[in-house]
Amino acid sequence: MNSLDNGFWETLDSLVNNSEIVIDRPKGTAHPKYPNFIYKVDYGYLKNTSSMDGAGIDVWVGSGEKQIDAIMCIVDLMKRDSEIKILIGCTEEEKQLVYQTHNESPYMKGIMIRR
């Protein structure tokens, strides 16, 4: 990892460490618009931040040590947008669940960038 990569992760650490994490879709709950979709990992956002969709920056929060593990870069053809999702404290199994979640539909695809 070069110094520019380190700078990215350190800046992301700063953003997360200075933000309140709001879990509005806990593990085991259904998506508000798609009741057949059940969250397999806690999902929420960073309060007082903004992403491409105008809402807070999305986070997946796992059961491990609360540090940033990876990000998912998402392209959504239905919404015609792209954004990142920050993975915090995700185990390897939780990372795979998040990755699969963002690649189940032909309309949404994502890549995972690990720290």
mmCIF file with all atom_site columns, C-alpha atoms in Angstrom:
data_model
loop_
_atom_site.group_PDB
_atom_site.id
_atom_site.type_symbol
_atom_site.label_atom_id
_atom_site.label_alt_id
_atom_site.label_comp_id
_atom_site.label_asym_id
_atom_site.label_entity_id
_atom_site.label_seq_id
_atom_site.pdbx_PDB_ins_code
_atom_site.Cartn_x
_atom_site.Cartn_y
_atom_site.Cartn_z
_atom_site.occupancy
_atom_site.B_iso_or_equiv
_atom_site.pdbx_formal_charge
_atom_site.auth_seq_id
_atom_site.auth_comp_id
_atom_site.auth_asym_id
_atom_site.auth_atom_id
_atom_site.pdbx_PDB_model_num
ATOM 1   C CA . MET A 1 1   ? 0.000   0.000   0.000   1.00 0.00 ? 1   MET A CA 1
ATOM 2   C CA . ASN A 1 2   ? 1.449   3.365   -0.933  1.00 0.00 ? 2   ASN A CA 1
ATOM 3   C CA . SER A 1 3   ? 1.193   6.614   1.009   1.00 0.00 ? 3   SER A CA 1
ATOM 4   C CA . LEU A 1 4   ? -1.736  7.849   -1.104  1.00 0.00 ? 4   LEU A CA 1
ATOM 5   C CA . ASP A 1 5   ? -3.672  4.695   -0.240  1.00 0.00 ? 5   ASP A CA 1
ATOM 6   C CA . ASN A 1 6   ? -2.813  5.209   3.439   1.00 0.00 ? 6   ASN A CA 1
ATOM 7   C CA . GLY A 1 7   ? -4.062  8.778   3.191   1.00 0.00 ? 7   GLY A CA 1
ATOM 8   C CA . PHE A 1 8   ? -7.413  7.590   1.807   1.00 0.00 ? 8   PHE A CA 1
ATOM 9   C CA . TRP A 1 9   ? -7.952  5.098   4.634   1.00 0.00 ? 9   TRP A CA 1
ATOM 10  C CA . GLU A 1 10  ? -6.793  7.599   7.302   1.00 0.00 ? 10  GLU A CA 1
ATOM 11  C CA . THR A 1 11  ? -9.196  10.223  5.943   1.00 0.00 ? 11  THR A CA 1
ATOM 12  C CA . LEU A 1 12  ? -12.028 7.683   5.954   1.00 0.00 ? 12  LEU A CA 1
ATOM 13  C CA . ASP A 1 13  ? -11.082 6.735   9.548   1.00 0.00 ? 13  ASP A CA 1
ATOM 14  C CA . SER A 1 14  ? -11.312 10.397  10.512  1.00 0.00 ? 14  SER A CA 1
ATOM 15  C CA . LEU A 1 15  ? -14.735 10.777  8.897   1.00 0.00 ? 15  LEU A CA 1
ATOM 16  C CA . VAL A 1 16  ? -16.120 7.670   10.623  1.00 0.00 ? 16  VAL A CA 1
ATOM 17  C CA . ASN A 1 17  ? -14.493 8.414   13.989  1.00 0.00 ? 17  ASN A CA 1
ATOM 18  C CA . ASN A 1 18  ? -15.998 11.913  13.981  1.00 0.00 ? 18  ASN A CA 1
ATOM 19  C CA . SER A 1 19  ? -19.482 10.825  12.920  1.00 0.00 ? 19  SER A CA 1
ATOM 20  C CA . GLU A 1 20  ? -22.377 9.182   14.681  1.00 0.00 ? 20  GLU A CA 1
ATOM 21  C CA . ILE A 1 21  ? -23.258 5.793   13.198  1.00 0.00 ? 21  ILE A CA 1
ATOM 22  C CA . VAL A 1 22  ? -27.020 5.327   12.889  1.00 0.00 ? 22  VAL A CA 1
ATOM 23  C CA . ILE A 1 23  ? -28.200 1.742   12.356  1.00 0.00 ? 23  ILE A CA 1
ATOM 24  C CA . ASP A 1 24  ? -31.641 2.179   10.824  1.00 0.00 ? 24  ASP A CA 1
ATOM 25  C CA . ARG A 1 25  ? -31.820 -1.311  9.311   1.00 0.00 ? 25  ARG A CA 1
ATOM 26  C CA . PRO A 1 26  ? -30.633 -3.837  11.906  1.00 0.00 ? 26  PRO A CA 1
ATOM 27  C CA . LYS A 1 27  ? -29.589 -7.362  11.000  1.00 0.00 ? 27  LYS A CA 1
ATOM 28  C CA . GLY A 1 28  ? -32.664 -9.554  10.582  1.00 0.00 ? 28  GLY A CA 1
ATOM 29  C CA . THR A 1 29  ? -35.058 -6.761  9.576   1.00 0.00 ? 29  THR A CA 1
ATOM 30  C CA . ALA A 1 30  ? -36.781 -6.309  6.213   1.00 0.00 ? 30  ALA A CA 1
ATOM 31  C CA . HIS A 1 31  ? -36.044 -3.560  3.693   1.00 0.00 ? 31  HIS A CA 1
ATOM 32  C CA . PRO A 1 32  ? -38.757 -0.842  3.923   1.00 0.00 ? 32  PRO A CA 1
ATOM 33  C CA . LYS A 1 33  ? -39.604 -0.985  0.172   1.00 0.00 ? 33  LYS A CA 1
ATOM 34  C CA . TYR A 1 34  ? -38.753 -4.640  -0.508  1.00 0.00 ? 34  TYR A CA 1
ATOM 35  C CA . PRO A 1 35  ? -40.139 -6.780  2.353   1.00 0.00 ? 35  PRO A CA 1
ATOM 36  C CA . ASN A 1 36  ? -38.640 -9.990  0.938   1.00 0.00 ? 36  ASN A CA 1
ATOM 37  C CA . PHE A 1 37  ? -35.139 -8.557  1.407   1.00 0.00 ? 37  PHE A CA 1
ATOM 38  C CA . ILE A 1 38  ? -33.798 -9.263  4.904   1.00 0.00 ? 38  ILE A CA 1
ATOM 39  C CA . TYR A 1 39  ? -30.622 -7.544  6.109   1.00 0.00 ? 39  TYR A CA 1
ATOM 40  C CA . LYS A 1 40  ? -27.943 -10.097 7.047   1.00 0.00 ? 40  LYS A CA 1
ATOM 41  C CA . VAL A 1 41  ? -25.600 -7.474  8.575   1.00 0.00 ? 41  VAL A CA 1
ATOM 42  C CA . ASP A 1 42  ? -26.459 -4.224  10.403  1.00 0.00 ? 42  ASP A CA 1
ATOM 43  C CA . TYR A 1 43  ? -26.896 -1.397  7.870   1.00 0.00 ? 43  TYR A CA 1
ATOM 44  C CA . GLY A 1 44  ? -27.069 2.314   8.433   1.00 0.00 ? 44  GLY A CA 1
ATOM 45  C CA . TYR A 1 45  ? -25.399 5.616   7.717   1.00 0.00 ? 45  TYR A CA 1
ATOM 46  C CA . LEU A 1 46  ? -23.109 8.281   9.083   1.00 0.00 ? 46  LEU A CA 1
ATOM 47  C CA . LYS A 1 47  ? -25.182 11.107  10.558  1.00 0.00 ? 47  LYS A CA 1
ATOM 48  C CA . ASN A 1 48  ? -24.600 14.587  9.059   1.00 0.00 ? 48  ASN A CA 1
ATOM 49  C CA . THR A 1 49  ? -22.820 13.278  5.951   1.00 0.00 ? 49  THR A CA 1
ATOM 50  C CA . SER A 1 50  ? -24.027 13.071  2.364   1.00 0.00 ? 50  SER A CA 1
ATOM 51  C CA . SER A 1 51  ? -23.630 10.611  -0.455  1.00 0.00 ? 51  SER A CA 1
ATOM 52  C CA . MET A 1 52  ? -24.664 10.558  -4.128  1.00 0.00 ? 52  MET A CA 1
ATOM 53  C CA . ASP A 1 53  ? -28.295 9.864   -3.223  1.00 0.00 ? 53  ASP A CA 1
ATOM 54  C CA . GLY A 1 54  ? -28.424 12.900  -0.928  1.00 0.00 ? 54  GLY A CA 1
ATOM 55  C CA . ALA A 1 55  ? -28.699 10.741  2.200   1.00 0.00 ? 55  ALA A CA 1
ATOM 56  C CA . GLY A 1 56  ? -25.951 9.942   4.691   1.00 0.00 ? 56  GLY A CA 1
ATOM 57  C CA . ILE A 1 57  ? -22.942 7.842   3.703   1.00 0.00 ? 57  ILE A CA 1
ATOM 58  C CA . ASP A 1 58  ? -23.958 4.184   3.999   1.00 0.00 ? 58  ASP A CA 1
ATOM 59  C CA . VAL A 1 59  ? -22.230 1.781   6.377   1.00 0.00 ? 59  VAL A CA 1
ATOM 60  C CA . TRP A 1 60  ? -22.353 -1.940  7.015   1.00 0.00 ? 60  TRP A CA 1
ATOM 61  C CA . VAL A 1 61  ? -21.432 -2.647  10.648  1.00 0.00 ? 61  VAL A CA 1
ATOM 62  C CA . GLY A 1 62  ? -20.314 -6.154  11.513  1.00 0.00 ? 62  GLY A CA 1
ATOM 63  C CA . SER A 1 63  ? -19.720 -8.037  14.725  1.00 0.00 ? 63  SER A CA 1
ATOM 64  C CA . GLY A 1 64  ? -15.921 -7.610  14.789  1.00 0.00 ? 64  GLY A CA 1
ATOM 65  C CA . GLU A 1 65  ? -13.606 -4.894  16.073  1.00 0.00 ? 65  GLU A CA 1
ATOM 66  C CA . LYS A 1 66  ? -15.037 -1.532  15.027  1.00 0.00 ? 66  LYS A CA 1
ATOM 67  C CA . GLN A 1 67  ? -12.507 -0.470  12.417  1.00 0.00 ? 67  GLN A CA 1
ATOM 68  C CA . ILE A 1 68  ? -12.894 0.105   8.697   1.00 0.00 ? 68  ILE A CA 1
ATOM 69  C CA . ASP A 1 69  ? -12.262 -3.161  6.851   1.00 0.00 ? 69  ASP A CA 1
ATOM 70  C CA . ALA A 1 70  ? -13.204 -2.334  3.278   1.00 0.00 ? 70  ALA A CA 1
ATOM 71  C CA . ILE A 1 71  ? -15.506 -0.341  1.043   1.00 0.00 ? 71  ILE A CA 1
ATOM 72  C CA . MET A 1 72  ? -17.987 -1.457  -1.569  1.00 0.00 ? 72  MET A CA 1
ATOM 73  C CA . CYS A 1 73  ? -18.194 0.612   -4.752  1.00 0.00 ? 73  CYS A CA 1
ATOM 74  C CA . ILE A 1 74  ? -21.702 0.220   -6.152  1.00 0.00 ? 74  ILE A CA 1
ATOM 75  C CA . VAL A 1 75  ? -23.308 0.942   -9.522  1.00 0.00 ? 75  VAL A CA 1
ATOM 76  C CA . ASP A 1 76  ? -27.118 0.842   -9.489  1.00 0.00 ? 76  ASP A CA 1
ATOM 77  C CA . LEU A 1 77  ? -28.816 0.851   -12.896 1.00 0.00 ? 77  LEU A CA 1
ATOM 78  C CA . MET A 1 78  ? -32.316 1.254   -11.408 1.00 0.00 ? 78  MET A CA 1
ATOM 79  C CA . LYS A 1 79  ? -31.381 4.417   -9.514  1.00 0.00 ? 79  LYS A CA 1
ATOM 80  C CA . ARG A 1 80  ? -28.830 5.339   -12.208 1.00 0.00 ? 80  ARG A CA 1
ATOM 81  C CA . ASP A 1 81  ? -26.215 6.209   -9.601  1.00 0.00 ? 81  ASP A CA 1
ATOM 82  C CA . SER A 1 82  ? -23.081 5.017   -7.902  1.00 0.00 ? 82  SER A CA 1
ATOM 83  C CA . GLU A 1 83  ? -21.810 5.318   -4.367  1.00 0.00 ? 83  GLU A CA 1
ATOM 84  C CA . ILE A 1 84  ? -19.600 3.741   -1.748  1.00 0.00 ? 84  ILE A CA 1
ATOM 85  C CA . LYS A 1 85  ? -20.592 1.771   1.327   1.00 0.00 ? 85  LYS A CA 1
ATOM 86  C CA . ILE A 1 86  ? -18.150 1.611   4.241   1.00 0.00 ? 86  ILE A CA 1
ATOM 87  C CA . LEU A 1 87  ? -17.655 -1.738  5.984   1.00 0.00 ? 87  LEU A CA 1
ATOM 88  C CA . ILE A 1 88  ? -16.879 -1.387  9.681   1.00 0.00 ? 88  ILE A CA 1
ATOM 89  C CA . GLY A 1 89  ? -15.875 -4.342  11.847  1.00 0.00 ? 89  GLY A CA 1
ATOM 90  C CA . CYS A 1 90  ? -17.001 -6.987  9.372   1.00 0.00 ? 90  CYS A CA 1
ATOM 91  C CA . THR A 1 91  ? -15.784 -10.556 9.716   1.00 0.00 ? 91  THR A CA 1
ATOM 92  C CA . GLU A 1 92  ? -14.820 -12.433 6.543   1.00 0.00 ? 92  GLU A CA 1
ATOM 93  C CA . GLU A 1 93  ? -18.257 -14.074 6.525   1.00 0.00 ? 93  GLU A CA 1
ATOM 94  C CA . GLU A 1 94  ? -19.988 -10.693 6.908   1.00 0.00 ? 94  GLU A CA 1
ATOM 95  C CA . LYS A 1 95  ? -17.856 -9.242  4.093   1.00 0.00 ? 95  LYS A CA 1
ATOM 96  C CA . GLN A 1 96  ? -19.026 -12.058 1.828   1.00 0.00 ? 96  GLN A CA 1
ATOM 97  C CA . LEU A 1 97  ? -22.670 -11.442 2.800   1.00 0.00 ? 97  LEU A CA 1
ATOM 98  C CA . VAL A 1 98  ? -22.303 -7.737  1.974   1.00 0.00 ? 98  VAL A CA 1
ATOM 99  C CA . TYR A 1 99  ? -20.563 -8.527  -1.324  1.00 0.00 ? 99  TYR A CA 1
ATOM 100 C CA . GLN A 1 100 ? -23.293 -11.010 -2.299  1.00 0.00 ? 100 GLN A CA 1
ATOM 101 C CA . THR A 1 101 ? -26.017 -8.523  -1.327  1.00 0.00 ? 101 THR A CA 1
ATOM 102 C CA . HIS A 1 102 ? -24.660 -5.960  -3.790  1.00 0.00 ? 102 HIS A CA 1
ATOM 103 C CA . ASN A 1 103 ? -24.276 -8.475  -6.604  1.00 0.00 ? 103 ASN A CA 1
ATOM 104 C CA . GLU A 1 104 ? -27.549 -10.476 -6.425  1.00 0.00 ? 104 GLU A CA 1
ATOM 105 C CA . SER A 1 105 ? -29.474 -8.306  -8.868  1.00 0.00 ? 105 SER A CA 1
ATOM 106 C CA . PRO A 1 106 ? -28.703 -7.776  -12.548 1.00 0.00 ? 106 PRO A CA 1
ATOM 107 C CA . TYR A 1 107 ? -29.367 -4.065  -11.898 1.00 0.00 ? 107 TYR A CA 1
ATOM 108 C CA . MET A 1 108 ? -26.808 -3.546  -9.133  1.00 0.00 ? 108 MET A CA 1
ATOM 109 C CA . LYS A 1 109 ? -23.165 -4.572  -9.076  1.00 0.00 ? 109 LYS A CA 1
ATOM 110 C CA . GLY A 1 110 ? -20.370 -3.812  -6.692  1.00 0.00 ? 110 GLY A CA 1
ATOM 111 C CA . ILE A 1 111 ? -16.699 -4.385  -6.108  1.00 0.00 ? 111 ILE A CA 1
ATOM 112 C CA . MET A 1 112 ? -15.055 -4.660  -2.721  1.00 0.00 ? 112 MET A CA 1
ATOM 113 C CA . ILE A 1 113 ? -11.851 -2.790  -2.019  1.00 0.00 ? 113 ILE A CA 1
ATOM 114 C CA . ARG A 1 114 ? -10.151 -4.172  1.064   1.00 0.00 ? 114 ARG A CA 1
ATOM 115 C CA . ARG A 1 115 ? -7.951  -2.168  3.343   1.00 0.00 ? 115 ARG A CA 1
#
